[in-house]
Amino acid sequence: MFTIVRDLIRYNIEFAVGLFILLLLIAAVVLSFFSPYPAADIYVVPPDLPPDAEFWLGTTSRGQDTFWQLMIGLRNTLGFGVGVAFLSRILSLVVGLTAGYAGGRTDRVLMAINDSVMVIPQFPILVLFYFVLKDDMNWLMLVLILSALGWAYDARLIRSIAMSLRTRPFTTQSVYSGMSMRKILVEEHLPYVMPVVFATTMNNMIWSIGMEITLSVLGFTDVDTPTMGQMIYWANSHSALISGIWWWVAAPVGAIVILFIGLFLLSMSMNEYIDPRSRLNRMGV
Amino acid sequence: MPTAVLQTPPAPAAAEPVLVVDRLRAYYRTHAFGLDRDIRAVDDISLTVAPGEVYGIAGESSSGKTTLIKTIVGAIRPPLAVVGGSVRFRFGGEIRDIYALTPAELQTIRWRHLSCILQGSMNVLNPVRQIRHSFQDFAFPHMGLKPAAFWQAVRAHLARLDLDPAVLDSYPHQLSGGMRQRTTIALATVCTPEFIVADEPTTALDVIVQRDVLTMLRDIQRRLGSSFLFVTHDMSVHATVSDRVGIVYAGRLVEEAETPTLFRGALHPYTQHLVASLPRIGDTTRRASLPGRPPSLADPPSGCRFHPRCPLAMDVCREKVPALVEAAPRHRVACFAVSGAPS
Amino acid sequence: MTAYLIFISRRFGQLLLVVFLGISATFFITHMTPVDPVAESITAITNFGKADPEAILLMRKTLTELYGLQGNLFEQYLQFWSRLARGDLGPSLSAFPTPVSQIILRALPWTVGLMISATLISFLLGNTLGALAGYYRNSRLLKLAGLALIGLQPIPYYILAFILLILFGYVWPVLPITGGYEMNADTSFSLTLVLDILRHSILPAMALVMVGAGSWLTGMRALTSNIVTEDYVTFAELGGVGSTRILRSYVVRNALVPQLTGLAMSLGAIFNGTVITEIVFGYPGIGSLLISAVHAGDYSLVLGLASLSIVGVAIAVFLIDILSPLLDPRMKAE
């Protein structure tokens, strides 16, 4: 594991930059716990101050320090992405491994559901959820809903790997030695799909964080948990751009763009790393 | 000098060769995640092919046969790279150095003068288009005919090869393996090129179809008078098709002789093994298999590359690379046990 | 040919399943919650003035009927389907009594137009650049173009649209940043109107193309660099076939089938993007309608929009899916 990371840093510039961005974000998350102001409190500092030595990213029209808002927002946004990624990975692993291993009718039924989830437009459904849940649409609820919508594509990917694993001799051997299906999937097949699971995690986070930002900006989530989207929402509702408080908008938009590019670089380099052709070159076959 | 009179008279094949390969070296160069590797698939190979001659190349799989072919026809795509040597064709009295030509010049030679029949007839034709499009793309620009005359020529050519012109309207997946290969051969010969390279043209086919295809190839060769470079691992095919055979082992040419000489009096221990392993009618003795595996081309053995598997290996074989020398007229071999160890 | 018919019928079954699951989800999400749309509507209406209890009672009865809320959940579910089949989605609350279907029909052309043109442009642009970049792997210009598009790809639609809005609305105000056409324009058909509509569609379409083209480019580039190692491409090169012809008839032609399947698969996501982009640029399509319906608490309009977008996207996916085998004779005949 350590040597893999070392090799990737040394020979893959995308991975090195992505990892650097990720470390910056983790630093921001750690920093957020030392915020001098409680996240939700308003009018704790003079409003509308441009960036200076005391307030690095200025202050908002709601009297909050933009820098600390950004740190706390990053924490919540990243936590959101990780939560959705974790839950949806479990779903896609269960569905993908089962469908690929079991084949036949089980596979057809699971894939029919899988493909349906894949093509259904998610945004209207999310808006619908907000419409009926209103104030109950909190952070955790959104994690659950997005997890339920965001597993299908990766389940298909995992299924295709599981299908090829099923035909390998070691699987047959496990079957003959009396291992249960659950045991085979967890102990024999899971290690093979883990690299793919890691690579898809990044893409899934890009997707879920994007959705969360869009919904928050539109005011379709719990407006009191500060996230990246919330910051833009409040900035918009105070017409920050028109009144020239540009740093209030620029800070979250810049942070989001950096966050996404970091995640994207990591996913790209991991995909390259697990690509069979580059792997063959690496192993020197 | 009086001894000159005693030398063998020049063979008819001594006419200007149509292909001269000189000290050709081609490596696969890969670098991934800090690992640089050279796979020496073609290492210092020289050979010539006379007009109208069928030159066979034999060797185990992964001995570098296919790479040699690719290098000779100029199908070089990274990671494959030509490291040294040259490939010269002689078309219409003009010498063409494959690596000195511009892509546009190369394109004018292809199919008109130099065509190929590739291994794996399954995948060489575009799967999503009808076969007529392949004829159109490959042959039309090189024949200089008006469309009507062109299609007439194509149909006549197919008829000569006992192929139904209806194949033109088929998709590759609609034809059987044998039909596909025969169609590919028709495609490769429609422009009557001087030089045809055939890489394992019969390997994927069943035995009956194999014989059909070989007969067809031999027929065409006689009719067109083209030179062939014929690659296959199957020594019995060489026995029927090739005029002269070169044996490739681990990227090097180890022996070369006219087919009858090679089958009757092979000198290199590896060739002897290849010939001995052929089945003969009435012979019921067990065939001895060669110990060991073909060496890795990325890290070949020192000295003679065959020495770890060679029954005659001497100390010198581990240290020095034997040169390919003429052991008899038109019979070259690279082996210290034959030519004697250098002092 | 029979294989193709079997393929179509299997895809049709898939279409029915998607519609069934999507619509059922829509129904149960809205009906399993404690929110009572009738009570909400009555509150909304009576906010304007006092009404006597008898009128409220009558209103409650009418509204219950209009929303299809009589009987138990299962009866409501059946009723929902039968009304949907007739295209009856009930009256809109915010624009009472205009039928929801009529409001949606007015917004639909904008969304469909924006989505089709942006998808076509990004599909063509991304695939062309991707094929070129995969085939001419050493071109620095193509690498640069690829890098730019791929770099834009992970940025969420909303953020990119927002950045474009700032750039062209405040920094360099040359393009209209909101609406589908000039506010006080003459809406009778004329060249000026067409040009005006086109001008208004540039920014939203640009946002969609910028985000969308990158993924087509990466996909096509990977497919191309795989296909160029196929025997039929090597053979064509040895056959002296020109490189433009190889690229077009051998490489791209073979890559098109998986790319079309990919288009069908990602149509849902493309629709999401269109809707979100519309909201940023105040484009008068489904997206803007959905947001204003949510803010107005227009129950039947939200329900209708969600159901229709699921059905619409599913049908579009179905159509693209059954078209793609026509490009591959192996799948059609078998």
PDB file of N, CA and C in Angstrom, chain A residues 57-135:
ATOM      1  N   LEU A  57     -10.264  36.405   4.352  1.00  0.00           N
ATOM      2  CA  LEU A  57     -11.177  36.352   3.198  1.00  0.00           C
ATOM      3  C   LEU A  57     -12.341  37.319   3.400  1.00  0.00           C
ATOM      4  N   GLY A  58     -12.133  38.331   4.230  1.00  0.00           N
ATOM      5  CA  GLY A  58     -13.164  39.325   4.455  1.00  0.00           C
ATOM      6  C   GLY A  58     -14.274  38.806   5.348  1.00  0.00           C
ATOM      7  N   THR A  59     -15.348  39.598   5.453  1.00  0.00           N
ATOM      8  CA  THR A  59     -16.502  39.151   6.236  1.00  0.00           C
ATOM      9  C   THR A  59     -17.750  39.261   5.376  1.00  0.00           C
ATOM     10  N   THR A  60     -18.796  38.537   5.760  1.00  0.00           N
ATOM     11  CA  THR A  60     -20.019  38.504   4.970  1.00  0.00           C
ATOM     12  C   THR A  60     -20.995  39.570   5.435  1.00  0.00           C
ATOM     13  N   SER A  61     -22.057  39.746   4.682  1.00  0.00           N
ATOM     14  CA  SER A  61     -23.080  40.716   5.073  1.00  0.00           C
ATOM     15  C   SER A  61     -23.845  40.229   6.307  1.00  0.00           C
ATOM     16  N   ARG A  62     -23.669  38.961   6.660  1.00  0.00           N
ATOM     17  CA  ARG A  62     -24.337  38.440   7.849  1.00  0.00           C
ATOM     18  C   ARG A  62     -23.411  38.530   9.054  1.00  0.00           C
ATOM     19  N   GLY A  63     -22.290  39.258   8.894  1.00  0.00           N
ATOM     20  CA  GLY A  63     -21.383  39.445  10.020  1.00  0.00           C
ATOM     21  C   GLY A  63     -20.649  38.184  10.403  1.00  0.00           C
ATOM     22  N   GLN A  64     -20.268  37.359   9.391  1.00  0.00           N
ATOM     23  CA  GLN A  64     -19.491  36.167   9.676  1.00  0.00           C
ATOM     24  C   GLN A  64     -18.136  36.285   9.007  1.00  0.00           C
ATOM     25  N   ASP A  65     -17.132  35.633   9.591  1.00  0.00           N
ATOM     26  CA  ASP A  65     -15.797  35.628   9.007  1.00  0.00           C
ATOM     27  C   ASP A  65     -15.793  34.614   7.861  1.00  0.00           C
ATOM     28  N   THR A  66     -15.567  35.084   6.616  1.00  0.00           N
ATOM     29  CA  THR A  66     -15.661  34.213   5.450  1.00  0.00           C
ATOM     30  C   THR A  66     -14.707  33.025   5.552  1.00  0.00           C
ATOM     31  N   PHE A  67     -13.485  33.295   6.065  1.00  0.00           N
ATOM     32  CA  PHE A  67     -12.494  32.224   6.145  1.00  0.00           C
ATOM     33  C   PHE A  67     -12.993  31.069   7.005  1.00  0.00           C
ATOM     34  N   TRP A  68     -13.510  31.397   8.189  1.00  0.00           N
ATOM     35  CA  TRP A  68     -13.949  30.318   9.086  1.00  0.00           C
ATOM     36  C   TRP A  68     -15.217  29.652   8.571  1.00  0.00           C
ATOM     37  N   GLN A  69     -16.090  30.445   7.947  1.00  0.00           N
ATOM     38  CA  GLN A  69     -17.270  29.858   7.319  1.00  0.00           C
ATOM     39  C   GLN A  69     -16.847  28.819   6.271  1.00  0.00           C
ATOM     40  N   LEU A  70     -15.817  29.205   5.503  1.00  0.00           N
ATOM     41  CA  LEU A  70     -15.333  28.330   4.433  1.00  0.00           C
ATOM     42  C   LEU A  70     -14.784  27.020   5.015  1.00  0.00           C
ATOM     43  N   MET A  71     -14.001  27.121   6.090  1.00  0.00           N
ATOM     44  CA  MET A  71     -13.414  25.925   6.693  1.00  0.00           C
ATOM     45  C   MET A  71     -14.525  24.976   7.172  1.00  0.00           C
ATOM     46  N   ILE A  72     -15.498  25.556   7.875  1.00  0.00           N
ATOM     47  CA  ILE A  72     -16.579  24.723   8.423  1.00  0.00           C
ATOM     48  C   ILE A  72     -17.422  24.154   7.277  1.00  0.00           C
ATOM     49  N   GLY A  73     -17.650  24.989   6.265  1.00  0.00           N
ATOM     50  CA  GLY A  73     -18.421  24.528   5.106  1.00  0.00           C
ATOM     51  C   GLY A  73     -17.732  23.379   4.400  1.00  0.00           C
ATOM     52  N   LEU A  74     -16.410  23.494   4.258  1.00  0.00           N
ATOM     53  CA  LEU A  74     -15.650  22.417   3.614  1.00  0.00           C
ATOM     54  C   LEU A  74     -15.797  21.122   4.401  1.00  0.00           C
ATOM     55  N   ARG A  75     -15.762  21.254   5.730  1.00  0.00           N
ATOM     56  CA  ARG A  75     -15.885  20.061   6.565  1.00  0.00           C
ATOM     57  C   ARG A  75     -17.221  19.370   6.304  1.00  0.00           C
ATOM     58  N   ASN A  76     -18.295  20.172   6.332  1.00  0.00           N
ATOM     59  CA  ASN A  76     -19.621  19.574   6.145  1.00  0.00           C
ATOM     60  C   ASN A  76     -19.781  18.995   4.739  1.00  0.00           C
ATOM     61  N   THR A  77     -19.290  19.748   3.748  1.00  0.00           N
ATOM     62  CA  THR A  77     -19.430  19.282   2.367  1.00  0.00           C
ATOM     63  C   THR A  77     -18.664  17.986   2.146  1.00  0.00           C
ATOM     64  N   LEU A  78     -17.405  17.953   2.646  1.00  0.00           N
ATOM     65  CA  LEU A  78     -16.607  16.740   2.483  1.00  0.00           C
ATOM     66  C   LEU A  78     -17.237  15.573   3.237  1.00  0.00           C
ATOM     67  N   GLY A  79     -17.702  15.861   4.459  1.00  0.00           N
ATOM     68  CA  GLY A  79     -18.358  14.814   5.251  1.00  0.00           C
ATOM     69  C   GLY A  79     -19.546  14.262   4.515  1.00  0.00           C
ATOM     70  N   PHE A  80     -20.276  15.169   3.860  1.00  0.00           N
ATOM     71  CA  PHE A  80     -21.431  14.748   3.075  1.00  0.00           C
ATOM     72  C   PHE A  80     -21.018  13.797   1.959  1.00  0.00           C
ATOM     73  N   GLY A  81     -20.000  14.218   1.214  1.00  0.00           N
ATOM     74  CA  GLY A  81     -19.534  13.390   0.100  1.00  0.00           C
ATOM     75  C   GLY A  81     -19.061  12.026   0.560  1.00  0.00           C
ATOM     76  N   VAL A  82     -18.304  12.004   1.663  1.00  0.00           N
ATOM     77  CA  VAL A  82     -17.792  10.732   2.171  1.00  0.00           C
ATOM     78  C   VAL A  82     -18.949   9.832   2.628  1.00  0.00           C
ATOM     79  N   GLY A  83     -19.923  10.461   3.292  1.00  0.00           N
ATOM     80  CA  GLY A  83     -21.077   9.681   3.768  1.00  0.00           C
ATOM     81  C   GLY A  83     -21.811   9.019   2.624  1.00  0.00           C
ATOM     82  N   VAL A  84     -22.141   9.808   1.585  1.00  0.00           N
ATOM     83  CA  VAL A  84     -22.860   9.251   0.443  1.00  0.00           C
ATOM     84  C   VAL A  84     -22.017   8.178  -0.235  1.00  0.00           C
ATOM     85  N   ALA A  85     -20.720   8.481  -0.412  1.00  0.00           N
ATOM     86  CA  ALA A  85     -19.849   7.523  -1.090  1.00  0.00           C
ATOM     87  C   ALA A  85     -19.825   6.215  -0.316  1.00  0.00           C
ATOM     88  N   PHE A  86     -19.700   6.284   1.003  1.00  0.00           N
ATOM     89  CA  PHE A  86     -19.607   5.076   1.812  1.00  0.00           C
ATOM     90  C   PHE A  86     -20.867   4.223   1.665  1.00  0.00           C
ATOM     91  N   LEU A  87     -22.025   4.861   1.884  1.00  0.00           N
ATOM     92  CA  LEU A  87     -23.275   4.091   1.827  1.00  0.00           C
ATOM     93  C   LEU A  87     -23.535   3.542   0.423  1.00  0.00           C
ATOM     94  N   SER A  88     -23.305   4.382  -0.600  1.00  0.00           N
ATOM     95  CA  SER A  88     -23.620   3.904  -1.946  1.00  0.00           C
ATOM     96  C   SER A  88     -22.608   2.851  -2.398  1.00  0.00           C
ATOM     97  N   ARG A  89     -21.357   2.907  -1.892  1.00  0.00           N
ATOM     98  CA  ARG A  89     -20.388   1.852  -2.223  1.00  0.00           C
ATOM     99  C   ARG A  89     -20.889   0.511  -1.691  1.00  0.00           C
ATOM    100  N   ILE A  90     -21.440   0.538  -0.461  1.00  0.00           N
ATOM    101  CA  ILE A  90     -21.929  -0.720   0.110  1.00  0.00           C
ATOM    102  C   ILE A  90     -23.037  -1.288  -0.774  1.00  0.00           C
ATOM    103  N   LEU A  91     -23.973  -0.399  -1.166  1.00  0.00           N
ATOM    104  CA  LEU A  91     -25.069  -0.846  -2.037  1.00  0.00           C
ATOM    105  C   LEU A  91     -24.537  -1.413  -3.353  1.00  0.00           C
ATOM    106  N   SER A  92     -23.607  -0.689  -3.971  1.00  0.00           N
ATOM    107  CA  SER A  92     -23.155  -1.141  -5.289  1.00  0.00           C
ATOM    108  C   SER A  92     -22.333  -2.419  -5.170  1.00  0.00           C
ATOM    109  N   LEU A  93     -21.605  -2.577  -4.065  1.00  0.00           N
ATOM    110  CA  LEU A  93     -20.855  -3.820  -3.863  1.00  0.00           C
ATOM    111  C   LEU A  93     -21.801  -5.000  -3.716  1.00  0.00           C
ATOM    112  N   VAL A  94     -22.826  -4.815  -2.876  1.00  0.00           N
ATOM    113  CA  VAL A  94     -23.765  -5.921  -2.653  1.00  0.00           C
ATOM    114  C   VAL A  94     -24.439  -6.305  -3.962  1.00  0.00           C
ATOM    115  N   VAL A  95     -24.980  -5.303  -4.657  1.00  0.00           N
ATOM    116  CA  VAL A  95     -25.695  -5.597  -5.901  1.00  0.00           C
ATOM    117  C   VAL A  95     -24.742  -6.132  -6.971  1.00  0.00           C
ATOM    118  N   GLY A  96     -23.605  -5.456  -7.149  1.00  0.00           N
ATOM    119  CA  GLY A  96     -22.679  -5.835  -8.216  1.00  0.00           C
ATOM    120  C   GLY A  96     -22.109  -7.220  -8.016  1.00  0.00           C
ATOM    121  N   LEU A  97     -21.612  -7.512  -6.809  1.00  0.00           N
ATOM    122  CA  LEU A  97     -21.010  -8.826  -6.559  1.00  0.00           C
ATOM    123  C   LEU A  97     -22.057  -9.930  -6.665  1.00  0.00           C
ATOM    124  N   THR A  98     -23.240  -9.679  -6.088  1.00  0.00           N
ATOM    125  CA  THR A  98     -24.275 -10.709  -6.123  1.00  0.00           C
ATOM    126  C   THR A  98     -24.693 -10.992  -7.557  1.00  0.00           C
ATOM    127  N   ALA A  99     -24.987  -9.921  -8.313  1.00  0.00           N
ATOM    128  CA  ALA A  99     -25.454 -10.118  -9.682  1.00  0.00           C
ATOM    129  C   ALA A  99     -24.390 -10.818 -10.517  1.00  0.00           C
ATOM    130  N   GLY A 100     -23.131 -10.396 -10.361  1.00  0.00           N
ATOM    131  CA  GLY A 100     -22.063 -10.976 -11.159  1.00  0.00           C
ATOM    132  C   GLY A 100     -21.813 -12.422 -10.799  1.00  0.00           C
ATOM    133  N   TYR A 101     -21.909 -12.740  -9.506  1.00  0.00           N
ATOM    134  CA  TYR A 101     -21.604 -14.100  -9.078  1.00  0.00           C
ATOM    135  C   TYR A 101     -22.778 -15.034  -9.342  1.00  0.00           C
ATOM    136  N   ALA A 102     -23.984 -14.575  -8.994  1.00  0.00           N
ATOM    137  CA  ALA A 102     -25.140 -15.462  -9.098  1.00  0.00           C
ATOM    138  C   ALA A 102     -25.536 -15.675 -10.556  1.00  0.00           C
ATOM    139  N   GLY A 103     -25.473 -14.617 -11.374  1.00  0.00           N
ATOM    140  CA  GLY A 103     -25.855 -14.742 -12.774  1.00  0.00           C
ATOM    141  C   GLY A 103     -27.331 -15.098 -12.913  1.00  0.00           C
ATOM    142  N   GLY A 104     -27.718 -15.536 -14.099  1.00  0.00           N
ATOM    143  CA  GLY A 104     -29.067 -16.033 -14.365  1.00  0.00           C
ATOM    144  C   GLY A 104     -30.156 -15.048 -14.012  1.00  0.00           C
ATOM    145  N   ARG A 105     -31.215 -15.551 -13.404  1.00  0.00           N
ATOM    146  CA  ARG A 105     -32.386 -14.733 -13.122  1.00  0.00           C
ATOM    147  C   ARG A 105     -32.078 -13.619 -12.126  1.00  0.00           C
ATOM    148  N   THR A 106     -31.311 -13.964 -11.083  1.00  0.00           N
ATOM    149  CA  THR A 106     -30.945 -12.948 -10.084  1.00  0.00           C
ATOM    150  C   THR A 106     -30.272 -11.771 -10.775  1.00  0.00           C
ATOM    151  N   ASP A 107     -29.342 -12.105 -11.648  1.00  0.00           N
ATOM    152  CA  ASP A 107     -28.597 -11.077 -12.367  1.00  0.00           C
ATOM    153  C   ASP A 107     -29.537 -10.222 -13.205  1.00  0.00           C
ATOM    154  N   ARG A 108     -30.455 -10.872 -13.913  1.00  0.00           N
ATOM    155  CA  ARG A 108     -31.344 -10.109 -14.808  1.00  0.00           C
ATOM    156  C   ARG A 108     -32.230  -9.166 -14.027  1.00  0.00           C
ATOM    157  N   VAL A 109     -32.791  -9.672 -12.900  1.00  0.00           N
ATOM    158  CA  VAL A 109     -33.668  -8.824 -12.099  1.00  0.00           C
ATOM    159  C   VAL A 109     -32.889  -7.647 -11.519  1.00  0.00           C
ATOM    160  N   LEU A 110     -31.730  -7.949 -10.930  1.00  0.00           N
ATOM    161  CA  LEU A 110     -30.941  -6.877 -10.320  1.00  0.00           C
ATOM    162  C   LEU A 110     -30.518  -5.845 -11.356  1.00  0.00           C
ATOM    163  N   MET A 111     -30.127  -6.314 -12.543  1.00  0.00           N
ATOM    164  CA  MET A 111     -29.661  -5.368 -13.559  1.00  0.00           C
ATOM    165  C   MET A 111     -30.796  -4.551 -14.143  1.00  0.00           C
ATOM    166  N   ALA A 112     -32.003  -5.135 -14.206  1.00  0.00           N
ATOM    167  CA  ALA A 112     -33.154  -4.361 -14.681  1.00  0.00           C
ATOM    168  C   ALA A 112     -33.403  -3.193 -13.725  1.00  0.00           C
ATOM    169  N   ILE A 113     -33.363  -3.490 -12.424  1.00  0.00           N
ATOM    170  CA  ILE A 113     -33.542  -2.423 -11.431  1.00  0.00           C
ATOM    171  C   ILE A 113     -32.388  -1.431 -11.538  1.00  0.00           C
ATOM    172  N   ASN A 114     -31.186  -1.973 -11.636  1.00  0.00           N
ATOM    173  CA  ASN A 114     -29.980  -1.157 -11.738  1.00  0.00           C
ATOM    174  C   ASN A 114     -30.087  -0.158 -12.889  1.00  0.00           C
ATOM    175  N   ASP A 115     -30.457  -0.671 -14.077  1.00  0.00           N
ATOM    176  CA  ASP A 115     -30.520   0.208 -15.243  1.00  0.00           C
ATOM    177  C   ASP A 115     -31.617   1.250 -15.092  1.00  0.00           C
ATOM    178  N   SER A 116     -32.706   0.859 -14.431  1.00  0.00           N
ATOM    179  CA  SER A 116     -33.781   1.831 -14.229  1.00  0.00           C
ATOM    180  C   SER A 116     -33.297   2.972 -13.354  1.00  0.00           C
ATOM    181  N   VAL A 117     -32.622   2.635 -12.260  1.00  0.00           N
ATOM    182  CA  VAL A 117     -32.117   3.675 -11.364  1.00  0.00           C
ATOM    183  C   VAL A 117     -31.118   4.567 -12.109  1.00  0.00           C
ATOM    184  N   MET A 118     -30.369   3.930 -13.023  1.00  0.00           N
ATOM    185  CA  MET A 118     -29.332   4.666 -13.726  1.00  0.00           C
ATOM    186  C   MET A 118     -29.915   5.751 -14.636  1.00  0.00           C
ATOM    187  N   VAL A 119     -31.037   5.467 -15.301  1.00  0.00           N
ATOM    188  CA  VAL A 119     -31.534   6.438 -16.283  1.00  0.00           C
ATOM    189  C   VAL A 119     -32.570   7.393 -15.730  1.00  0.00           C
ATOM    190  N   ILE A 120     -33.097   7.119 -14.540  1.00  0.00           N
ATOM    191  CA  ILE A 120     -34.100   8.037 -13.992  1.00  0.00           C
ATOM    192  C   ILE A 120     -33.435   9.366 -13.668  1.00  0.00           C
ATOM    193  N   PRO A 121     -34.013  10.490 -14.134  1.00  0.00           N
ATOM    194  CA  PRO A 121     -33.404  11.784 -13.798  1.00  0.00           C
ATOM    195  C   PRO A 121     -33.546  12.060 -12.302  1.00  0.00           C
ATOM    196  N   GLN A 122     -32.426  12.317 -11.653  1.00  0.00           N
ATOM    197  CA  GLN A 122     -32.438  12.386 -10.192  1.00  0.00           C
ATOM    198  C   GLN A 122     -32.891  13.731  -9.652  1.00  0.00           C
ATOM    199  N   PHE A 123     -32.577  14.771 -10.414  1.00  0.00           N
ATOM    200  CA  PHE A 123     -32.858  16.105  -9.879  1.00  0.00           C
ATOM    201  C   PHE A 123     -34.342  16.322  -9.549  1.00  0.00           C
ATOM    202  N   PRO A 124     -35.264  16.004 -10.482  1.00  0.00           N
ATOM    203  CA  PRO A 124     -36.673  16.173 -10.144  1.00  0.00           C
ATOM    204  C   PRO A 124     -37.079  15.373  -8.911  1.00  0.00           C
ATOM    205  N   ILE A 125     -36.509  14.181  -8.743  1.00  0.00           N
ATOM    206  CA  ILE A 125     -36.850  13.365  -7.575  1.00  0.00           C
ATOM    207  C   ILE A 125     -36.356  14.028  -6.294  1.00  0.00           C
ATOM    208  N   LEU A 126     -35.153  14.587  -6.344  1.00  0.00           N
ATOM    209  CA  LEU A 126     -34.626  15.269  -5.159  1.00  0.00           C
ATOM    210  C   LEU A 126     -35.489  16.473  -4.809  1.00  0.00           C
ATOM    211  N   VAL A 127     -35.897  17.223  -5.834  1.00  0.00           N
ATOM    212  CA  VAL A 127     -36.754  18.387  -5.583  1.00  0.00           C
ATOM    213  C   VAL A 127     -38.075  17.929  -4.976  1.00  0.00           C
ATOM    214  N   LEU A 128     -38.569  16.806  -5.491  1.00  0.00           N
ATOM    215  CA  LEU A 128     -39.808  16.250  -4.973  1.00  0.00           C
ATOM    216  C   LEU A 128     -39.669  15.920  -3.483  1.00  0.00           C
ATOM    217  N   PHE A 129     -38.540  15.322  -3.128  1.00  0.00           N
ATOM    218  CA  PHE A 129     -38.281  14.997  -1.723  1.00  0.00           C
ATOM    219  C   PHE A 129     -38.314  16.253  -0.871  1.00  0.00           C
ATOM    220  N   TYR A 130     -37.627  17.298  -1.367  1.00  0.00           N
ATOM    221  CA  TYR A 130     -37.620  18.535  -0.598  1.00  0.00           C
ATOM    222  C   TYR A 130     -39.047  19.060  -0.467  1.00  0.00           C
ATOM    223  N   PHE A 131     -39.790  18.952  -1.566  1.00  0.00           N
ATOM    224  CA  PHE A 131     -41.140  19.511  -1.598  1.00  0.00           C
ATOM    225  C   PHE A 131     -42.021  18.884  -0.526  1.00  0.00           C
ATOM    226  N   VAL A 132     -41.885  17.570  -0.325  1.00  0.00           N
ATOM    227  CA  VAL A 132     -42.750  16.940   0.674  1.00  0.00           C
ATOM    228  C   VAL A 132     -42.113  16.953   2.060  1.00  0.00           C
ATOM    229  N   LEU A 133     -40.798  16.958   2.151  1.00  0.00           N
ATOM    230  CA  LEU A 133     -40.163  16.898   3.468  1.00  0.00           C
ATOM    231  C   LEU A 133     -39.992  18.278   4.080  1.00  0.00           C
ATOM    232  N   LYS A 134     -39.841  19.290   3.211  1.00  0.00           N
ATOM    233  CA  LYS A 134     -39.596  20.671   3.659  1.00  0.00           C
ATOM    234  C   LYS A 134     -38.516  20.712   4.728  1.00  0.00           C
ATOM    235  N   ASP A 135     -38.866  21.067   5.960  1.00  0.00           N
ATOM    236  CA  ASP A 135     -37.843  21.284   6.979  1.00  0.00           C
ATOM    237  C   ASP A 135     -37.221  19.985   7.484  1.00  0.00           C
TER     238      ASP A 135
END
